[in-house]
CSV table of C-alpha atoms and ligand atoms in Angstrom, one decimal:
chain,number,residue,atom,x,y,z
V,1471,UNK,CA,0.6,-118.4,194.3
V,1472,UNK,CA,1.4,-118.8,198.0
V,1473,UNK,CA,4.4,-117.3,199.9
V,1474,UNK,CA,6.5,-120.5,199.6
V,1475,UNK,CA,6.1,-120.3,195.8
V,1476,UNK,CA,7.2,-116.7,195.8
V,1477,UNK,CA,10.2,-117.5,197.9
V,1478,UNK,CA,11.1,-120.4,195.6
V,1479,UNK,CA,11.1,-118.2,192.5
V,1480,UNK,CA,13.2,-115.6,194.3
V,1481,UNK,CA,15.6,-118.2,195.5
V,1482,UNK,CA,15.9,-119.7,192.0
V,1483,UNK,CA,16.7,-116.1,190.7
V,1484,UNK,CA,19.6,-115.9,193.3
V,1485,UNK,CA,18.0,-113.8,196.0
V,1486,UNK,CA,19.9,-114.5,199.2
V,1487,UNK,CA,17.1,-113.3,201.5
V,1488,UNK,CA,14.3,-115.1,199.6
V,1489,UNK,CA,12.0,-115.8,202.5
V,1490,UNK,CA,12.2,-112.2,203.9
V,1491,UNK,CA,11.7,-110.7,200.5
V,1492,UNK,CA,8.8,-113.0,199.7
V,1493,UNK,CA,7.1,-112.0,203.0
V,1494,UNK,CA,7.6,-108.3,202.0
V,1495,UNK,CA,6.2,-108.7,198.5
V,1496,UNK,CA,3.3,-110.8,199.8
V,1497,UNK,CA,2.4,-108.3,202.5
V,1498,UNK,CA,2.5,-105.3,200.1
V,1499,UNK,CA,0.8,-106.6,197.0
V,1500,UNK,CA,-3.0,-106.3,197.2
V,1501,UNK,CA,-3.9,-108.8,194.5
V,1502,UNK,CA,-2.4,-111.7,192.5
V,1503,UNK,CA,-1.7,-109.6,189.4
V,1504,UNK,CA,0.3,-107.0,191.4
V,1505,UNK,CA,2.2,-109.8,193.2
V,1506,UNK,CA,3.1,-111.4,189.8
V,1507,UNK,CA,4.2,-108.1,188.4
V,1508,UNK,CA,6.3,-107.3,191.5
V,1509,UNK,CA,7.9,-110.7,191.5
V,1510,UNK,CA,9.0,-110.3,187.9
V,1511,UNK,CA,10.5,-107.0,188.6
V,1512,UNK,CA,12.4,-108.4,191.5
V,1513,UNK,CA,13.6,-111.4,189.5
V,1514,UNK,CA,14.9,-108.9,186.9
V,1515,UNK,CA,17.1,-107.5,189.7
V,1516,UNK,CA,15.2,-104.3,190.5
V,1517,UNK,CA,15.8,-103.3,194.1
V,1518,UNK,CA,13.0,-104.5,196.5
V,1519,UNK,CA,12.6,-101.1,198.0
V,1520,UNK,CA,11.7,-99.6,194.6
V,1521,UNK,CA,9.1,-102.2,194.1
V,1522,UNK,CA,7.4,-102.1,197.5
V,1523,UNK,CA,8.2,-98.3,197.9
V,1524,UNK,CA,9.9,-98.4,201.3
V,1525,UNK,CA,12.8,-99.7,203.3
V,1526,UNK,CA,13.8,-99.4,207.0
V,1527,UNK,CA,16.6,-97.2,208.2
V,1528,UNK,CA,17.6,-96.7,211.9
V,1529,UNK,CA,14.4,-98.5,212.9
V,1530,UNK,CA,12.1,-96.2,210.9
V,1531,UNK,CA,10.2,-96.8,207.7
V,1532,UNK,CA,11.5,-94.7,204.8
V,1533,UNK,CA,9.8,-94.0,201.4
V,1534,UNK,CA,12.1,-95.0,198.5
V,1535,UNK,CA,11.1,-93.8,195.0
V,1536,UNK,CA,12.2,-95.8,191.9
V,1537,UNK,CA,15.5,-94.5,190.6
V,1538,UNK,CA,16.7,-93.2,194.0
V,1539,UNK,CA,19.6,-94.9,195.8
V,1540,UNK,CA,18.4,-97.3,198.4
V,1541,UNK,CA,19.9,-96.5,201.9
V,1542,UNK,CA,22.1,-99.3,203.2
V,1543,UNK,CA,22.2,-100.7,206.7
V,1544,UNK,CA,25.9,-99.8,206.9
V,1545,UNK,CA,25.0,-96.1,206.8
V,1546,UNK,CA,23.1,-96.3,210.0
V,1547,UNK,CA,26.4,-96.0,212.0
V,1548,UNK,CA,27.1,-92.7,210.4
V,1549,UNK,CA,23.6,-91.4,211.0
V,1550,UNK,CA,23.7,-92.4,214.7
V,1551,UNK,CA,27.2,-90.9,215.2
V,1552,UNK,CA,26.0,-87.7,213.6
V,1553,UNK,CA,23.0,-87.5,215.9
V,1554,UNK,CA,25.3,-87.9,218.9
V,1555,UNK,CA,27.4,-84.8,218.0
V,1556,UNK,CA,24.5,-82.6,216.8
V,1557,UNK,CA,23.6,-80.2,219.6
V,1558,UNK,CA,19.9,-79.4,220.5
V,1559,UNK,CA,18.9,-76.5,218.3
V,1560,UNK,CA,22.0,-77.1,216.2
V,1561,UNK,CA,22.3,-77.0,212.4
V,1562,UNK,CA,23.0,-80.0,210.2
V,1563,UNK,CA,23.5,-80.3,206.5
V,1564,UNK,CA,23.3,-83.7,204.8
V,1565,UNK,CA,25.0,-83.5,201.4
V,1566,UNK,CA,24.1,-86.1,198.8
V,1567,UNK,CA,20.9,-86.9,200.8
V,1568,UNK,CA,19.3,-89.4,198.4
V,1569,UNK,CA,16.0,-90.5,200.1
V,1570,UNK,CA,17.0,-88.2,203.0
V,1571,UNK,CA,17.8,-91.3,205.2
V,1572,UNK,CA,20.5,-89.6,207.3
V,1573,UNK,CA,18.7,-86.3,207.5
V,1574,UNK,CA,15.4,-88.0,208.5
V,1575,UNK,CA,17.2,-89.8,211.3
V,1576,UNK,CA,18.7,-86.5,212.5
V,1577,UNK,CA,15.3,-84.8,212.5
V,1578,UNK,CA,13.9,-87.7,214.5
V,1579,UNK,CA,16.8,-87.9,217.0
V,1580,UNK,CA,17.3,-84.1,217.5
V,1581,UNK,CA,13.9,-82.6,216.9
V,1582,UNK,CA,14.9,-79.0,217.8
V,1583,UNK,CA,17.8,-79.0,215.3
V,1584,UNK,CA,17.5,-77.4,211.8
V,1585,UNK,CA,18.4,-80.1,209.2
V,1586,UNK,CA,18.8,-79.5,205.4
V,1587,UNK,CA,19.4,-82.2,202.9
V,1588,UNK,CA,20.7,-81.5,199.4
V,1589,UNK,CA,21.0,-83.7,196.3
V,1590,UNK,CA,21.8,-83.0,192.7
V,1591,UNK,CA,19.0,-85.3,191.5
V,1592,UNK,CA,15.5,-83.8,191.6
V,1593,UNK,CA,13.9,-87.3,192.1
V,1594,UNK,CA,16.0,-87.8,195.2
V,1595,UNK,CA,15.0,-84.4,196.5
V,1596,UNK,CA,11.3,-85.1,196.0
V,1597,UNK,CA,11.7,-88.4,197.8
V,1598,UNK,CA,13.6,-86.8,200.7
V,1599,UNK,CA,10.8,-84.3,201.0
V,1600,UNK,CA,8.3,-87.1,201.2
V,1601,UNK,CA,10.3,-88.4,204.1
V,1602,UNK,CA,9.8,-85.1,206.0
V,1603,UNK,CA,13.2,-83.7,205.2
V,1604,UNK,CA,13.7,-80.0,204.2
V,1605,UNK,CA,15.6,-80.7,200.9
V,1606,UNK,CA,17.0,-78.7,198.1
V,1607,UNK,CA,18.3,-79.5,194.6
V,1608,UNK,CA,21.9,-78.4,194.7
V,1609,UNK,CA,25.4,-79.4,193.5
V,1610,UNK,CA,26.7,-80.2,197.0
V,1611,UNK,CA,26.5,-77.1,199.1
V,1612,UNK,CA,26.1,-74.5,196.3
V,1613,UNK,CA,22.6,-73.7,197.5
V,1614,UNK,CA,23.4,-73.6,201.2
V,1615,UNK,CA,24.4,-70.1,202.5
V,1616,UNK,CA,25.5,-70.6,206.1
V,1617,UNK,CA,29.3,-70.1,206.2
V,1618,UNK,CA,30.7,-71.0,209.6
V,1619,UNK,CA,27.3,-71.7,211.0
V,1620,UNK,CA,26.8,-75.4,210.7
V,1621,UNK,CA,27.4,-77.9,213.6
V,1622,UNK,CA,27.4,-81.1,211.6
V,1623,UNK,CA,27.9,-82.0,207.9
V,1624,UNK,CA,27.1,-85.5,206.8
V,1625,UNK,CA,27.7,-87.0,203.4
V,1626,UNK,CA,27.3,-90.4,201.8
V,1627,UNK,CA,28.7,-89.2,198.5
V,1628,UNK,CA,29.5,-91.5,195.6
V,1629,UNK,CA,32.8,-93.2,196.6
V,1630,UNK,CA,33.2,-96.3,194.5
V,1631,UNK,CA,36.3,-96.0,192.2
V,1632,UNK,CA,35.3,-96.1,188.6
V,1633,UNK,CA,37.3,-99.2,187.9
V,1634,UNK,CA,35.5,-101.0,190.8
V,1635,UNK,CA,32.0,-100.3,189.5
V,1636,UNK,CA,32.2,-103.5,187.5
V,1637,UNK,CA,32.7,-105.5,190.7
V,1638,UNK,CA,29.4,-104.3,192.3
V,1639,UNK,CA,26.6,-106.8,192.5
V,1640,UNK,CA,24.9,-107.0,189.2
V,1641,UNK,CA,21.5,-105.7,190.6
V,1642,UNK,CA,23.2,-102.6,191.8
V,1643,UNK,CA,25.2,-102.1,188.6
V,1644,UNK,CA,22.2,-102.5,186.4
V,1645,UNK,CA,19.7,-100.5,188.3
V,1646,UNK,CA,21.0,-98.0,190.8
V,1647,UNK,CA,22.0,-94.6,189.3
V,1648,UNK,CA,25.7,-94.1,188.4
V,1649,UNK,CA,25.6,-90.6,189.8
V,1650,UNK,CA,25.0,-92.2,193.2
V,1651,UNK,CA,28.0,-94.6,193.0
V,1652,UNK,CA,30.8,-93.4,190.7
V,1653,UNK,CA,33.5,-91.5,192.7
V,1654,UNK,CA,36.1,-91.2,189.9
V,1655,UNK,CA,39.6,-92.6,189.6
V,1656,UNK,CA,40.2,-93.2,193.3
V,1657,UNK,CA,36.6,-92.9,194.4
V,1658,UNK,CA,37.1,-89.6,196.1
V,1659,UNK,CA,36.3,-86.9,193.5
V,1660,UNK,CA,33.0,-85.9,195.1
V,1661,UNK,CA,34.2,-86.7,198.7
V,1662,UNK,CA,37.2,-84.2,198.3
V,1663,UNK,CA,34.7,-81.5,197.2
V,1664,UNK,CA,32.6,-82.4,200.3
V,1665,UNK,CA,35.7,-81.9,202.5
V,1666,UNK,CA,36.3,-78.5,200.9
V,1667,UNK,CA,32.7,-77.3,201.1
V,1668,UNK,CA,32.1,-78.6,204.6
V,1669,UNK,CA,35.2,-76.6,205.7
V,1670,UNK,CA,33.4,-73.5,204.5
V,1671,UNK,CA,30.1,-74.4,206.3
V,1672,UNK,CA,31.3,-75.8,209.6
V,1673,UNK,CA,31.7,-73.6,212.7
V,1674,UNK,CA,35.0,-74.2,214.7
V,1675,UNK,CA,34.4,-77.4,216.6
V,1676,UNK,CA,31.8,-78.7,214.2
V,1677,UNK,CA,31.9,-82.2,212.8
V,1678,UNK,CA,32.1,-83.7,209.3
V,1679,UNK,CA,31.1,-87.4,208.9
V,1680,UNK,CA,31.6,-89.1,205.6
V,1681,UNK,CA,31.1,-92.6,204.4
V,1682,UNK,CA,34.2,-94.2,202.8
V,1683,UNK,CA,35.7,-97.6,202.4
V,1684,UNK,CA,38.8,-99.6,201.5
V,1685,UNK,CA,42.0,-97.5,202.3
V,1686,UNK,CA,40.3,-94.2,201.6
V,1687,UNK,CA,41.0,-92.8,205.1
V,1688,UNK,CA,44.7,-92.8,204.3
V,1689,UNK,CA,44.2,-91.1,201.0
V,1690,UNK,CA,41.9,-88.5,202.4
V,1691,UNK,CA,43.8,-87.6,205.6
V,1692,UNK,CA,46.2,-85.1,204.0
V,1693,UNK,CA,43.2,-83.3,202.4
V,1694,UNK,CA,41.4,-83.1,205.8
V,1695,UNK,CA,44.5,-81.8,207.5
V,1696,UNK,CA,45.0,-79.1,204.8
V,1697,UNK,CA,41.5,-77.9,205.2
V,1698,UNK,CA,41.8,-77.5,209.0
V,1699,UNK,CA,40.2,-80.7,210.3
V,1700,UNK,CA,41.6,-82.3,213.4
V,1701,UNK,CA,40.7,-85.5,215.4
V,1702,UNK,CA,40.3,-87.5,212.2
V,1703,UNK,CA,39.1,-91.0,213.1
V,1704,UNK,CA,37.8,-93.8,210.9
V,1705,UNK,CA,35.2,-96.3,212.1
V,1706,UNK,CA,35.0,-99.9,211.1
V,1707,UNK,CA,32.3,-102.6,210.9
V,1708,UNK,CA,32.4,-105.9,212.8
V,1709,UNK,CA,34.5,-107.5,210.0
V,1710,UNK,CA,37.1,-104.7,210.4
V,1711,UNK,CA,36.3,-102.9,207.1
V,1712,UNK,CA,36.5,-99.1,207.1
V,1713,UNK,CA,33.0,-97.6,206.9
V,1714,UNK,CA,33.4,-93.9,207.5
V,1715,UNK,CA,35.4,-91.0,208.8
V,1716,UNK,CA,34.6,-88.3,211.4
V,1717,UNK,CA,36.7,-85.2,211.6
V,1718,UNK,CA,36.4,-82.0,213.7
V,1719,UNK,CA,36.9,-78.5,212.4
V,1720,UNK,CA,39.7,-76.9,214.4
V,1721,UNK,CA,38.8,-74.3,216.9
D,1828,SAM,C1,25.5,-93.1,197.6
D,1828,SAM,S1,24.0,-92.1,197.4
D,1828,SAM,C2,23.7,-91.8,199.1
D,1828,SAM,C3,22.3,-91.3,199.4
D,1828,SAM,C4,21.9,-91.2,200.9
D,1828,SAM,N1,22.8,-90.2,201.6
D,1828,SAM,C5,22.0,-92.5,201.6
D,1828,SAM,O1,22.9,-92.8,202.4
D,1828,SAM,O2,21.1,-93.4,201.3
D,1828,SAM,C6,24.8,-90.6,196.8
D,1828,SAM,C7,23.8,-89.5,196.5
D,1828,SAM,O3,24.6,-88.4,196.1
D,1828,SAM,C8,24.0,-87.7,195.1
D,1828,SAM,N2,25.0,-86.8,194.4
D,1828,SAM,C9,26.0,-87.2,193.6
D,1828,SAM,N3,26.7,-86.2,193.2
D,1828,SAM,C10,26.2,-85.1,193.8
D,1828,SAM,C11,26.5,-83.7,193.9
D,1828,SAM,N4,27.6,-83.2,193.2
D,1828,SAM,N5,25.8,-82.9,194.6
D,1828,SAM,C12,24.7,-83.4,195.3
D,1828,SAM,N6,24.4,-84.7,195.3
D,1828,SAM,C13,25.1,-85.5,194.6
D,1828,SAM,C14,23.3,-88.8,194.2
D,1828,SAM,O4,22.2,-88.2,193.5
D,1828,SAM,C15,22.9,-89.8,195.3
D,1828,SAM,O5,21.5,-89.5,195.7
């Protein structure tokens, strides 16, 4: 089977980036049997990153273990913003770290900083460690004992409203873990807890950066104000869609 055949089978299965994905499968599979097995998994909708074992994030190659949420290009904006506000020798906590994508970028961008990633899923924590991140299994910040000592808290928590899970692409719905996606009735169940727990961790003047979407900035603004955050700003992608919120702890 040549690369064009692989691309044709991917295209027939509905892959939008069939040529790029074919190149990736072709480059990674060392023999024809592996290529065939990988192709079948991809045609069944399994994420490409689980099959080949990696993706790229902020220009770096990141290990992605099967079962762990695949970092999205849209999250790179959050990681880059967080790196800009993390002081040299500062302290950052990445809640809901998954593969450790955001934390790994912070380690790379601010090498003198102390960066910790936490996730409730032990598979994710193992994966993050494989990406060079100091990572802990923890329900949000339960295992992080640094009240008022943290410069930056980042979180790409689950934020899809439960009723909207059915609208996700079928590959995501069928394969990626619900614990990574389902944010409850308005999508903000875990994010509200992040806002609370980050308020305990952050020093005055420290920053919280969270990924959200839709109109969640309006819903979340009162919670942020109540917990002492100021300078709440949302950022948007090129299409004008909300992608995240940055907020500063008063002081
Ligand atoms: C949308 S994924 C984001 C992963 C990673 N930050 C990224 O951007 O690729 C959400 C992650 O949050 C984790 N998670 C969900 N609830 C959690 C909780 N209560 N405490 C810690 N992690 C949690 C999931 O296991 C999953 O890895």
